[in-house]
Amino acid sequence: MKLTILGFNSAIPTINSHPSAQLLDIQENLFLIDCGEGTQVQLRRAKAKFSKINHIFISHLHGDHVFGLIGLISTFLLLGRENILNIYGPKGIKMFIENQLSLTESYQIFKLNFVELSSKDSQLIYEDNKLTVHTIPLDHRVYTNGFIFKEKAKPKRLNIESINQYPQIEVCDYHNLKLGKDWVSEDGKTTISNEKLTYEAKHSYSYAYCSDTSYKPDIIDLIKDVDVLYHESTFLNDLEDLARKTKHSTALEAAKIAKKAKVKHLILGHFSNRYSDFSVFKEEAETIFPSTLLPRELETFDFEKM
């Protein structure tokens, strides 16, 4: 997995920062998470291939997470896109987009598939042969979900040098070896243990994205042991009352979630524009969770190298 931060500030764009948007690269498949204003410009700066973006996940319908979506769709139209675009988001997102397309008399040349969400329980919303995506129900002023992306178990790696010592093992046996099965002769008399013929599978990575939410400890079981957690931290803890009032979290609260969930790394974001120095968020969170990171726009986190 590779995560590129396209934008991470809250509320409004500034000269030096953009609202929430992230690009998750999972085995060369691109998933866009939230789409604040200016996201398509950031995608160009990141040199992302628009044609590889087939799934967009919208956490909630506040503008700093969704106002860039219609612009991106319009660009897809102008570029002659033909592939289906799947959009996962709160109930109402279909009307939100279709009204804009209708009023601007945009000619739709590719299909938009909306998966509208309303459940307050975690649910599986996407699955393919490599990946699952579940929602993370959050607590904000409007209906909001985070998302957890989990790679499925990867096949074991063949130890070709060892395999070559057994001429009776054929290429057609490789599939079962990758699945962890022992090699057994046709007559059942000879067995070669899988451990002699393979290496362990590569690690399957996981990523949890928790956008706007108040402190919500009941998500801990859902995100337990993930490799990377992104958790909003709009305020510092001296403004805990304001965070509670606006249904946001502090850096300290994000760190508490990360520690209790035993995640490997925490990325903070969604900082209030009242702060000019974001290092204070990292300093606060590190008092509880040392493996805390600050995002930088267009920075890519390679999970394998973290």
PDB file of C-alpha atoms in Angstrom:
ATOM      1  CA  MET A   1       0.000   0.000   0.000  1.00  0.00           C
ATOM      2  CA  LYS A   2       1.040   3.556  -0.724  1.00  0.00           C
ATOM      3  CA  LEU A   3      -0.889   6.551   0.599  1.00  0.00           C
ATOM      4  CA  THR A   4      -0.566   9.981  -1.004  1.00  0.00           C
ATOM      5  CA  ILE A   5      -1.901  12.931   0.970  1.00  0.00           C
ATOM      6  CA  LEU A   6      -3.619  15.324  -1.430  1.00  0.00           C
ATOM      7  CA  GLY A   7      -5.073  17.604   1.250  1.00  0.00           C
ATOM      8  CA  PHE A   8      -5.426  17.559   5.011  1.00  0.00           C
ATOM      9  CA  ASN A   9      -6.685  20.879   6.357  1.00  0.00           C
ATOM     10  CA  SER A  10     -10.186  21.513   7.674  1.00  0.00           C
ATOM     11  CA  ALA A  11     -12.994  23.772   6.504  1.00  0.00           C
ATOM     12  CA  ILE A  12     -11.529  25.932   3.726  1.00  0.00           C
ATOM     13  CA  PRO A  13      -8.637  25.848   1.244  1.00  0.00           C
ATOM     14  CA  THR A  14      -5.698  28.137   1.913  1.00  0.00           C
ATOM     15  CA  ILE A  15      -2.790  29.273  -0.226  1.00  0.00           C
ATOM     16  CA  ASN A  16      -0.608  26.514   1.168  1.00  0.00           C
ATOM     17  CA  SER A  17      -3.054  23.722   1.963  1.00  0.00           C
ATOM     18  CA  HIS A  18      -6.098  21.906   0.630  1.00  0.00           C
ATOM     19  CA  PRO A  19      -9.112  20.206   2.203  1.00  0.00           C
ATOM     20  CA  SER A  20      -9.346  16.468   2.782  1.00  0.00           C
ATOM     21  CA  ALA A  21      -8.425  14.097  -0.021  1.00  0.00           C
ATOM     22  CA  GLN A  22      -6.190  11.039  -0.176  1.00  0.00           C
ATOM     23  CA  LEU A  23      -5.106   8.596  -2.845  1.00  0.00           C
ATOM     24  CA  LEU A  24      -4.538   5.002  -1.783  1.00  0.00           C
ATOM     25  CA  ASP A  25      -2.536   2.788  -4.139  1.00  0.00           C
ATOM     26  CA  ILE A  26      -3.137  -0.891  -3.455  1.00  0.00           C
ATOM     27  CA  GLN A  27      -1.216  -3.152  -5.797  1.00  0.00           C
ATOM     28  CA  GLU A  28      -1.484  -0.492  -8.537  1.00  0.00           C
ATOM     29  CA  ASN A  29      -5.235   0.023  -8.076  1.00  0.00           C
ATOM     30  CA  LEU A  30      -6.087   3.608  -7.087  1.00  0.00           C
ATOM     31  CA  PHE A  31      -8.754   4.456  -4.518  1.00  0.00           C
ATOM     32  CA  LEU A  32      -9.691   8.089  -3.836  1.00  0.00           C
ATOM     33  CA  ILE A  33     -10.760   8.862  -0.273  1.00  0.00           C
ATOM     34  CA  ASP A  34     -12.726  12.107   0.130  1.00  0.00           C
ATOM     35  CA  CYS A  35     -12.610  14.826  -2.490  1.00  0.00           C
ATOM     36  CA  GLY A  36     -12.358  18.355  -1.143  1.00  0.00           C
ATOM     37  CA  GLU A  37     -12.118  21.416  -3.342  1.00  0.00           C
ATOM     38  CA  GLY A  38      -9.105  21.335  -5.672  1.00  0.00           C
ATOM     39  CA  THR A  39      -8.582  17.582  -5.489  1.00  0.00           C
ATOM     40  CA  GLN A  40      -8.204  17.125  -9.240  1.00  0.00           C
ATOM     41  CA  VAL A  41      -5.418  19.722  -9.335  1.00  0.00           C
ATOM     42  CA  GLN A  42      -3.658  17.861  -6.545  1.00  0.00           C
ATOM     43  CA  LEU A  43      -4.102  14.584  -8.432  1.00  0.00           C
ATOM     44  CA  ARG A  44      -2.322  16.153 -11.397  1.00  0.00           C
ATOM     45  CA  ARG A  45       0.481  17.397  -9.176  1.00  0.00           C
ATOM     46  CA  ALA A  46       0.806  13.885  -7.799  1.00  0.00           C
ATOM     47  CA  LYS A  47       0.963  12.607 -11.401  1.00  0.00           C
ATOM     48  CA  ALA A  48      -1.867  10.172 -10.689  1.00  0.00           C
ATOM     49  CA  LYS A  49      -3.421   8.318 -13.613  1.00  0.00           C
ATOM     50  CA  PHE A  50      -7.050   9.419 -13.738  1.00  0.00           C
ATOM     51  CA  SER A  51      -8.008   6.315 -15.708  1.00  0.00           C
ATOM     52  CA  LYS A  52      -7.002   4.088 -12.761  1.00  0.00           C
ATOM     53  CA  ILE A  53      -9.399   5.782 -10.335  1.00  0.00           C
ATOM     54  CA  ASN A  54     -12.538   3.642 -10.407  1.00  0.00           C
ATOM     55  CA  HIS A  55     -13.630   3.874  -6.775  1.00  0.00           C
ATOM     56  CA  ILE A  56     -14.210   7.024  -4.703  1.00  0.00           C
ATOM     57  CA  PHE A  57     -15.088   6.892  -0.998  1.00  0.00           C
ATOM     58  CA  ILE A  58     -16.778   9.945   0.547  1.00  0.00           C
ATOM     59  CA  SER A  59     -16.913  10.049   4.340  1.00  0.00           C
ATOM     60  CA  HIS A  60     -19.660  12.676   4.661  1.00  0.00           C
ATOM     61  CA  LEU A  61     -21.350  15.502   2.837  1.00  0.00           C
ATOM     62  CA  HIS A  62     -19.603  18.511   4.352  1.00  0.00           C
ATOM     63  CA  GLY A  63     -18.090  20.656   1.630  1.00  0.00           C
ATOM     64  CA  ASP A  64     -14.455  20.268   2.620  1.00  0.00           C
ATOM     65  CA  HIS A  65     -14.793  16.556   1.874  1.00  0.00           C
ATOM     66  CA  VAL A  66     -16.969  16.572  -1.252  1.00  0.00           C
ATOM     67  CA  PHE A  67     -16.912  19.903  -3.125  1.00  0.00           C
ATOM     68  CA  GLY A  68     -14.177  18.679  -5.466  1.00  0.00           C
ATOM     69  CA  LEU A  69     -16.162  15.689  -6.669  1.00  0.00           C
ATOM     70  CA  ILE A  70     -18.317  17.325  -9.331  1.00  0.00           C
ATOM     71  CA  GLY A  71     -15.250  19.023 -10.803  1.00  0.00           C
ATOM     72  CA  LEU A  72     -13.397  15.719 -11.005  1.00  0.00           C
ATOM     73  CA  ILE A  73     -16.389  14.015 -12.626  1.00  0.00           C
ATOM     74  CA  SER A  74     -16.668  16.876 -15.133  1.00  0.00           C
ATOM     75  CA  THR A  75     -13.018  16.426 -16.041  1.00  0.00           C
ATOM     76  CA  PHE A  76     -13.562  12.697 -16.518  1.00  0.00           C
ATOM     77  CA  LEU A  77     -16.385  13.589 -18.927  1.00  0.00           C
ATOM     78  CA  LEU A  78     -14.175  15.983 -20.896  1.00  0.00           C
ATOM     79  CA  LEU A  79     -11.424  13.378 -21.087  1.00  0.00           C
ATOM     80  CA  GLY A  80     -13.828  10.883 -22.664  1.00  0.00           C
ATOM     81  CA  ARG A  81     -13.858   8.422 -19.814  1.00  0.00           C
ATOM     82  CA  GLU A  82     -15.768   5.209 -20.539  1.00  0.00           C
ATOM     83  CA  ASN A  83     -15.215   3.103 -17.419  1.00  0.00           C
ATOM     84  CA  ILE A  84     -17.804   2.948 -14.647  1.00  0.00           C
ATOM     85  CA  LEU A  85     -17.036   5.218 -11.691  1.00  0.00           C
ATOM     86  CA  ASN A  86     -18.156   3.797  -8.347  1.00  0.00           C
ATOM     87  CA  ILE A  87     -18.930   6.341  -5.634  1.00  0.00           C
ATOM     88  CA  TYR A  88     -19.509   5.252  -2.039  1.00  0.00           C
ATOM     89  CA  GLY A  89     -20.989   7.816   0.316  1.00  0.00           C
ATOM     90  CA  PRO A  90     -23.869   8.866   2.539  1.00  0.00           C
ATOM     91  CA  LYS A  91     -27.447   8.691   1.342  1.00  0.00           C
ATOM     92  CA  GLY A  92     -28.056  11.833  -0.696  1.00  0.00           C
ATOM     93  CA  ILE A  93     -24.773  11.834  -2.596  1.00  0.00           C
ATOM     94  CA  LYS A  94     -26.468  10.562  -5.746  1.00  0.00           C
ATOM     95  CA  MET A  95     -28.951  13.462  -5.774  1.00  0.00           C
ATOM     96  CA  PHE A  96     -26.141  15.873  -4.882  1.00  0.00           C
ATOM     97  CA  ILE A  97     -24.125  14.921  -7.973  1.00  0.00           C
ATOM     98  CA  GLU A  98     -26.959  14.238 -10.422  1.00  0.00           C
ATOM     99  CA  ASN A  99     -28.559  17.628  -9.743  1.00  0.00           C
ATOM    100  CA  GLN A 100     -25.305  19.380 -10.603  1.00  0.00           C
ATOM    101  CA  LEU A 101     -24.880  17.340 -13.776  1.00  0.00           C
ATOM    102  CA  SER A 102     -28.469  18.087 -14.774  1.00  0.00           C
ATOM    103  CA  LEU A 103     -28.354  21.825 -14.081  1.00  0.00           C
ATOM    104  CA  THR A 104     -25.087  22.204 -15.984  1.00  0.00           C
ATOM    105  CA  GLU A 105     -26.494  20.111 -18.841  1.00  0.00           C
ATOM    106  CA  SER A 106     -23.501  17.815 -18.704  1.00  0.00           C
ATOM    107  CA  TYR A 107     -23.682  14.949 -21.176  1.00  0.00           C
ATOM    108  CA  GLN A 108     -22.993  11.770 -19.280  1.00  0.00           C
ATOM    109  CA  ILE A 109     -20.913   9.373 -21.368  1.00  0.00           C
ATOM    110  CA  PHE A 110     -19.922   6.944 -18.628  1.00  0.00           C
ATOM    111  CA  LYS A 111     -21.915   5.314 -15.857  1.00  0.00           C
ATOM    112  CA  LEU A 112     -21.887   6.536 -12.299  1.00  0.00           C
ATOM    113  CA  ASN A 113     -22.634   3.771  -9.818  1.00  0.00           C
ATOM    114  CA  PHE A 114     -23.635   5.192  -6.444  1.00  0.00           C
ATOM    115  CA  VAL A 115     -23.455   3.037  -3.328  1.00  0.00           C
ATOM    116  CA  GLU A 116     -25.391   5.078  -0.773  1.00  0.00           C
ATOM    117  CA  LEU A 117     -24.753   4.361   2.882  1.00  0.00           C
ATOM    118  CA  SER A 118     -27.052   4.815   5.856  1.00  0.00           C
ATOM    119  CA  SER A 119     -26.208   2.018   8.294  1.00  0.00           C
ATOM    120  CA  LYS A 120     -24.874   2.939  11.714  1.00  0.00           C
ATOM    121  CA  ASP A 121     -23.100  -0.407  11.888  1.00  0.00           C
ATOM    122  CA  SER A 122     -19.883  -1.338  10.124  1.00  0.00           C
ATOM    123  CA  GLN A 123     -20.560  -2.999   6.777  1.00  0.00           C
ATOM    124  CA  LEU A 124     -18.623  -4.480   3.899  1.00  0.00           C
ATOM    125  CA  ILE A 125     -19.012  -2.119   0.943  1.00  0.00           C
ATOM    126  CA  TYR A 126     -16.323  -3.328  -1.462  1.00  0.00           C
ATOM    127  CA  GLU A 127     -14.492  -6.559  -2.120  1.00  0.00           C
ATOM    128  CA  ASP A 128     -12.317  -7.985  -4.850  1.00  0.00           C
ATOM    129  CA  ASN A 129      -9.796 -10.818  -4.977  1.00  0.00           C
ATOM    130  CA  LYS A 130      -7.158  -8.726  -3.179  1.00  0.00           C
ATOM    131  CA  LEU A 131      -9.008  -6.370  -0.871  1.00  0.00           C
ATOM    132  CA  THR A 132     -11.970  -5.647   1.402  1.00  0.00           C
ATOM    133  CA  VAL A 133     -13.326  -2.265   2.448  1.00  0.00           C
ATOM    134  CA  HIS A 134     -15.563  -1.842   5.489  1.00  0.00           C
ATOM    135  CA  THR A 135     -17.140   1.299   6.890  1.00  0.00           C
ATOM    136  CA  ILE A 136     -16.180   2.709  10.277  1.00  0.00           C
ATOM    137  CA  PRO A 137     -19.246   4.444  11.790  1.00  0.00           C
ATOM    138  CA  LEU A 138     -18.157   7.808  13.214  1.00  0.00           C
ATOM    139  CA  ASP A 139     -19.760  10.526  15.364  1.00  0.00           C
ATOM    140  CA  HIS A 140     -20.006  13.889  13.636  1.00  0.00           C
ATOM    141  CA  ARG A 141     -22.651  16.553  13.094  1.00  0.00           C
ATOM    142  CA  VAL A 142     -23.880  14.733   9.993  1.00  0.00           C
ATOM    143  CA  TYR A 143     -23.899  11.043   9.082  1.00  0.00           C
ATOM    144  CA  THR A 144     -20.237  10.072   8.652  1.00  0.00           C
ATOM    145  CA  ASN A 145     -18.189   6.962   7.987  1.00  0.00           C
ATOM    146  CA  GLY A 146     -14.528   6.205   8.013  1.00  0.00           C
ATOM    147  CA  PHE A 147     -13.173   3.358   5.915  1.00  0.00           C
ATOM    148  CA  ILE A 148     -10.857   0.458   6.602  1.00  0.00           C
ATOM    149  CA  PHE A 149      -8.957  -1.088   3.708  1.00  0.00           C
ATOM    150  CA  LYS A 150      -7.548  -4.579   4.293  1.00  0.00           C
ATOM    151  CA  GLU A 151      -5.503  -6.639   1.895  1.00  0.00           C
ATOM    152  CA  LYS A 152      -6.491 -10.279   1.829  1.00  0.00           C
ATOM    153  CA  ALA A 153      -3.932 -12.909   2.759  1.00  0.00           C
ATOM    154  CA  LYS A 154      -1.319 -13.130   0.030  1.00  0.00           C
ATOM    155  CA  PRO A 155      -0.100 -16.428  -1.452  1.00  0.00           C
ATOM    156  CA  LYS A 156       3.113 -17.960  -0.167  1.00  0.00           C
ATOM    157  CA  ARG A 157       6.235 -17.391  -2.257  1.00  0.00           C
ATOM    158  CA  LEU A 158       7.805 -20.305  -4.075  1.00  0.00           C
ATOM    159  CA  ASN A 159      11.304 -21.406  -3.148  1.00  0.00           C
ATOM    160  CA  ILE A 160      12.310 -22.352  -6.677  1.00  0.00           C
ATOM    161  CA  GLU A 161      15.797 -23.480  -5.642  1.00  0.00           C
ATOM    162  CA  SER A 162      14.297 -25.980  -3.246  1.00  0.00           C
ATOM    163  CA  ILE A 163      11.531 -27.034  -5.659  1.00  0.00           C
ATOM    164  CA  ASN A 164      14.112 -27.823  -8.332  1.00  0.00           C
ATOM    165  CA  GLN A 165      15.566 -30.499  -6.057  1.00  0.00           C
ATOM    166  CA  TYR A 166      12.355 -32.485  -6.544  1.00  0.00           C
ATOM    167  CA  PRO A 167      11.899 -33.231 -10.279  1.00  0.00           C
ATOM    168  CA  GLN A 168       8.546 -34.856  -9.560  1.00  0.00           C
ATOM    169  CA  ILE A 169       7.059 -31.442  -8.679  1.00  0.00           C
ATOM    170  CA  GLU A 170       5.542 -29.860 -11.792  1.00  0.00           C
ATOM    171  CA  VAL A 171       4.480 -26.311 -12.625  1.00  0.00           C
ATOM    172  CA  CYS A 172       0.845 -27.331 -12.262  1.00  0.00           C
ATOM    173  CA  ASP A 173       1.564 -27.985  -8.562  1.00  0.00           C
ATOM    174  CA  TYR A 174       2.679 -24.430  -7.904  1.00  0.00           C
ATOM    175  CA  HIS A 175      -0.826 -23.107  -7.244  1.00  0.00           C
ATOM    176  CA  ASN A 176      -1.428 -25.498  -4.349  1.00  0.00           C
ATOM    177  CA  LEU A 177       2.009 -24.778  -2.939  1.00  0.00           C
ATOM    178  CA  LYS A 178       1.228 -21.047  -2.896  1.00  0.00           C
ATOM    179  CA  LEU A 179      -1.936 -21.854  -0.949  1.00  0.00           C
ATOM    180  CA  GLY A 180       0.174 -23.527   1.712  1.00  0.00           C
ATOM    181  CA  LYS A 181      -0.557 -27.138   0.825  1.00  0.00           C
ATOM    182  CA  ASP A 182       2.017 -29.927   1.073  1.00  0.00           C
ATOM    183  CA  TRP A 183       3.044 -31.689  -2.131  1.00  0.00           C
ATOM    184  CA  VAL A 184       1.606 -35.211  -2.255  1.00  0.00           C
ATOM    185  CA  SER A 185       2.393 -37.751  -4.975  1.00  0.00           C
ATOM    186  CA  GLU A 186      -0.443 -39.194  -7.003  1.00  0.00           C
ATOM    187  CA  ASP A 187      -0.207 -42.509  -5.200  1.00  0.00           C
ATOM    188  CA  GLY A 188      -0.249 -40.730  -1.855  1.00  0.00           C
ATOM    189  CA  LYS A 189       2.942 -42.399  -0.692  1.00  0.00           C
ATOM    190  CA  THR A 190       5.236 -39.364  -0.799  1.00  0.00           C
ATOM    191  CA  THR A 191       4.665 -36.063   0.945  1.00  0.00           C
ATOM    192  CA  ILE A 192       6.934 -33.017   0.900  1.00  0.00           C
ATOM    193  CA  SER A 193       6.078 -30.386   3.478  1.00  0.00           C
ATOM    194  CA  ASN A 194       5.107 -26.967   2.227  1.00  0.00           C
ATOM    195  CA  GLU A 195       7.702 -25.324   4.475  1.00  0.00           C
ATOM    196  CA  LYS A 196      10.496 -26.911   2.419  1.00  0.00           C
ATOM    197  CA  LEU A 197       9.113 -25.554  -0.845  1.00  0.00           C
ATOM    198  CA  THR A 198       7.952 -22.031  -0.041  1.00  0.00           C
ATOM    199  CA  TYR A 199       8.743 -18.818   1.758  1.00  0.00           C
ATOM    200  CA  GLU A 200       6.282 -17.023   3.984  1.00  0.00           C
ATOM    201  CA  ALA A 201       3.769 -14.792   2.210  1.00  0.00           C
ATOM    202  CA  LYS A 202       4.380 -11.071   2.102  1.00  0.00           C
ATOM    203  CA  HIS A 203       2.618  -9.037   4.763  1.00  0.00           C
ATOM    204  CA  SER A 204      -0.979  -8.029   4.023  1.00  0.00           C
ATOM    205  CA  TYR A 205      -1.371  -4.350   4.860  1.00  0.00           C
ATOM    206  CA  SER A 206      -4.301  -2.475   6.329  1.00  0.00           C
ATOM    207  CA  TYR A 207      -5.270   1.194   6.457  1.00  0.00           C
ATOM    208  CA  ALA A 208      -7.970   2.911   8.514  1.00  0.00           C
ATOM    209  CA  TYR A 209      -9.235   6.370   7.590  1.00  0.00           C
ATOM    210  CA  CYS A 210     -11.171   8.189  10.312  1.00  0.00           C
ATOM    211  CA  SER A 211     -12.333  11.562   9.097  1.00  0.00           C
ATOM    212  CA  ASP A 212     -14.422  14.061  11.086  1.00  0.00           C
ATOM    213  CA  THR A 213     -15.509  12.551  14.386  1.00  0.00           C
ATOM    214  CA  SER A 214     -15.672  13.187  18.070  1.00  0.00           C
ATOM    215  CA  TYR A 215     -13.695  10.902  20.344  1.00  0.00           C
ATOM    216  CA  LYS A 216     -15.261   7.465  19.758  1.00  0.00           C
ATOM    217  CA  PRO A 217     -13.548   4.588  21.577  1.00  0.00           C
ATOM    218  CA  ASP A 218     -16.007   2.008  20.261  1.00  0.00           C
ATOM    219  CA  ILE A 219     -14.228   2.043  16.885  1.00  0.00           C
ATOM    220  CA  ILE A 220     -11.146   0.486  18.485  1.00  0.00           C
ATOM    221  CA  ASP A 221     -12.180  -3.116  17.812  1.00  0.00           C
ATOM    222  CA  LEU A 222     -12.779  -2.280  14.142  1.00  0.00           C
ATOM    223  CA  ILE A 223      -9.326  -0.788  13.584  1.00  0.00           C
ATOM    224  CA  LYS A 224      -7.305  -2.984  15.929  1.00  0.00           C
ATOM    225  CA  ASP A 225      -3.750  -3.725  14.770  1.00  0.00           C
ATOM    226  CA  VAL A 226      -3.976  -1.829  11.468  1.00  0.00           C
ATOM    227  CA  ASP A 227      -0.662  -0.802   9.953  1.00  0.00           C
ATOM    228  CA  VAL A 228      -1.607   2.858   9.517  1.00  0.00           C
ATOM    229  CA  LEU A 229      -4.407   4.918  11.048  1.00  0.00           C
ATOM    230  CA  TYR A 230      -5.344   8.374   9.817  1.00  0.00           C
ATOM    231  CA  HIS A 231      -7.371  10.124  12.490  1.00  0.00           C
ATOM    232  CA  GLU A 232      -8.609  13.683  12.446  1.00  0.00           C
ATOM    233  CA  SER A 233      -7.205  16.027  15.097  1.00  0.00           C
ATOM    234  CA  THR A 234      -8.857  19.361  14.479  1.00  0.00           C
ATOM    235  CA  PHE A 235      -7.844  20.881  17.813  1.00  0.00           C
ATOM    236  CA  LEU A 236      -5.301  20.591  20.584  1.00  0.00           C
ATOM    237  CA  ASN A 237      -6.487  19.276  23.913  1.00  0.00           C
ATOM    238  CA  ASP A 238      -6.811  22.731  25.529  1.00  0.00           C
ATOM    239  CA  LEU A 239      -9.816  23.177  23.231  1.00  0.00           C
ATOM    240  CA  GLU A 240     -11.370  19.844  24.169  1.00  0.00           C
ATOM    241  CA  ASP A 241     -14.691  21.547  24.959  1.00  0.00           C
ATOM    242  CA  LEU A 242     -14.805  23.106  21.487  1.00  0.00           C
ATOM    243  CA  ALA A 243     -13.935  19.746  19.930  1.00  0.00           C
ATOM    244  CA  ARG A 244     -16.789  18.114  21.799  1.00  0.00           C
ATOM    245  CA  LYS A 245     -19.194  20.904  20.789  1.00  0.00           C
ATOM    246  CA  THR A 246     -18.276  20.698  17.087  1.00  0.00           C
ATOM    247  CA  LYS A 247     -18.010  16.892  17.066  1.00  0.00           C
ATOM    248  CA  HIS A 248     -14.286  16.820  16.358  1.00  0.00           C
ATOM    249  CA  SER A 249     -11.261  15.265  18.055  1.00  0.00           C
ATOM    250  CA  THR A 250      -8.068  16.559  19.605  1.00  0.00           C
ATOM    251  CA  ALA A 251      -4.575  15.276  18.846  1.00  0.00           C
ATOM    252  CA  LEU A 252      -4.452  13.718  22.310  1.00  0.00           C
ATOM    253  CA  GLU A 253      -7.710  11.856  21.683  1.00  0.00           C
ATOM    254  CA  ALA A 254      -6.475  10.586  18.316  1.00  0.00           C
ATOM    255  CA  ALA A 255      -3.367   9.275  20.067  1.00  0.00           C
ATOM    256  CA  LYS A 256      -5.513   7.520  22.689  1.00  0.00           C
ATOM    257  CA  ILE A 257      -7.412   5.725  19.926  1.00  0.00           C
ATOM    258  CA  ALA A 258      -4.161   4.712  18.209  1.00  0.00           C
ATOM    259  CA  LYS A 259      -2.653   3.392  21.437  1.00  0.00           C
ATOM    260  CA  LYS A 260      -5.724   1.422  22.501  1.00  0.00           C
ATOM    261  CA  ALA A 261      -6.118  -0.043  19.009  1.00  0.00           C
ATOM    262  CA  LYS A 262      -2.424  -1.009  18.935  1.00  0.00           C
ATOM    263  CA  VAL A 263      -1.922   0.407  15.451  1.00  0.00           C
ATOM    264  CA  LYS A 264       1.604   0.653  14.081  1.00  0.00           C
ATOM    265  CA  HIS A 265       1.528   4.263  12.880  1.00  0.00           C
ATOM    266  CA  LEU A 266      -0.780   7.264  13.364  1.00  0.00           C
ATOM    267  CA  ILE A 267      -1.140  10.079  10.834  1.00  0.00           C
ATOM    268  CA  LEU A 268      -2.857  13.220  12.110  1.00  0.00           C
ATOM    269  CA  GLY A 269      -4.841  15.656   9.970  1.00  0.00           C
ATOM    270  CA  HIS A 270      -7.841  17.968   9.473  1.00  0.00           C
ATOM    271  CA  PHE A 271      -6.169  20.743  11.453  1.00  0.00           C
ATOM    272  CA  SER A 272      -8.135  23.873  12.293  1.00  0.00           C
ATOM    273  CA  ASN A 273      -7.017  26.958  10.392  1.00  0.00           C
ATOM    274  CA  ARG A 274      -6.446  28.713  13.722  1.00  0.00           C
ATOM    275  CA  TYR A 275      -3.086  26.904  13.904  1.00  0.00           C
ATOM    276  CA  SER A 276      -0.096  27.939  11.804  1.00  0.00           C
ATOM    277  CA  ASP A 277       2.422  25.500  13.288  1.00  0.00           C
ATOM    278  CA  PHE A 278       1.233  21.909  12.936  1.00  0.00           C
ATOM    279  CA  SER A 279       4.183  20.471  14.856  1.00  0.00           C
ATOM    280  CA  VAL A 280       2.279  21.128  18.085  1.00  0.00           C
ATOM    281  CA  PHE A 281      -0.212  18.411  17.108  1.00  0.00           C
ATOM    282  CA  LYS A 282       2.570  15.866  16.748  1.00  0.00           C
ATOM    283  CA  GLU A 283       4.121  16.915  20.042  1.00  0.00           C
ATOM    284  CA  GLU A 284       0.822  16.490  21.882  1.00  0.00           C
ATOM    285  CA  ALA A 285       0.040  13.090  20.358  1.00  0.00           C
ATOM    286  CA  GLU A 286       3.560  11.757  20.941  1.00  0.00           C
ATOM    287  CA  THR A 287       3.107  12.057  24.694  1.00  0.00           C
ATOM    288  CA  ILE A 288       0.820   9.038  24.376  1.00  0.00           C
ATOM    289  CA  PHE A 289       1.670   7.497  21.013  1.00  0.00           C
ATOM    290  CA  PRO A 290       5.290   7.963  19.853  1.00  0.00           C
ATOM    291  CA  SER A 291       4.768   6.629  16.316  1.00  0.00           C
ATOM    292  CA  THR A 292       2.844   9.719  15.239  1.00  0.00           C
ATOM    293  CA  LEU A 293       3.351  11.335  11.851  1.00  0.00           C
ATOM    294  CA  LEU A 294       2.381  14.682  10.352  1.00  0.00           C
ATOM    295  CA  PRO A 295       1.173  14.773   6.750  1.00  0.00           C
ATOM    296  CA  ARG A 296       2.628  16.976   4.049  1.00  0.00           C
ATOM    297  CA  GLU A 297       0.723  17.665   0.868  1.00  0.00           C
ATOM    298  CA  LEU A 298       1.645  15.310  -1.968  1.00  0.00           C
ATOM    299  CA  GLU A 299       3.763  13.226   0.409  1.00  0.00           C
ATOM    300  CA  THR A 300       3.487   9.468  -0.178  1.00  0.00           C
ATOM    301  CA  PHE A 301       3.699   7.008   2.682  1.00  0.00           C
ATOM    302  CA  ASP A 302       4.963   3.633   1.469  1.00  0.00           C
ATOM    303  CA  PHE A 303       3.679   1.179   4.073  1.00  0.00           C
ATOM    304  CA  GLU A 304       6.444  -1.326   3.337  1.00  0.00           C
ATOM    305  CA  LYS A 305       9.077   1.260   4.196  1.00  0.00           C
ATOM    306  CA  MET A 306       7.454   2.808   7.263  1.00  0.00           C
TER     307      MET A 306
END
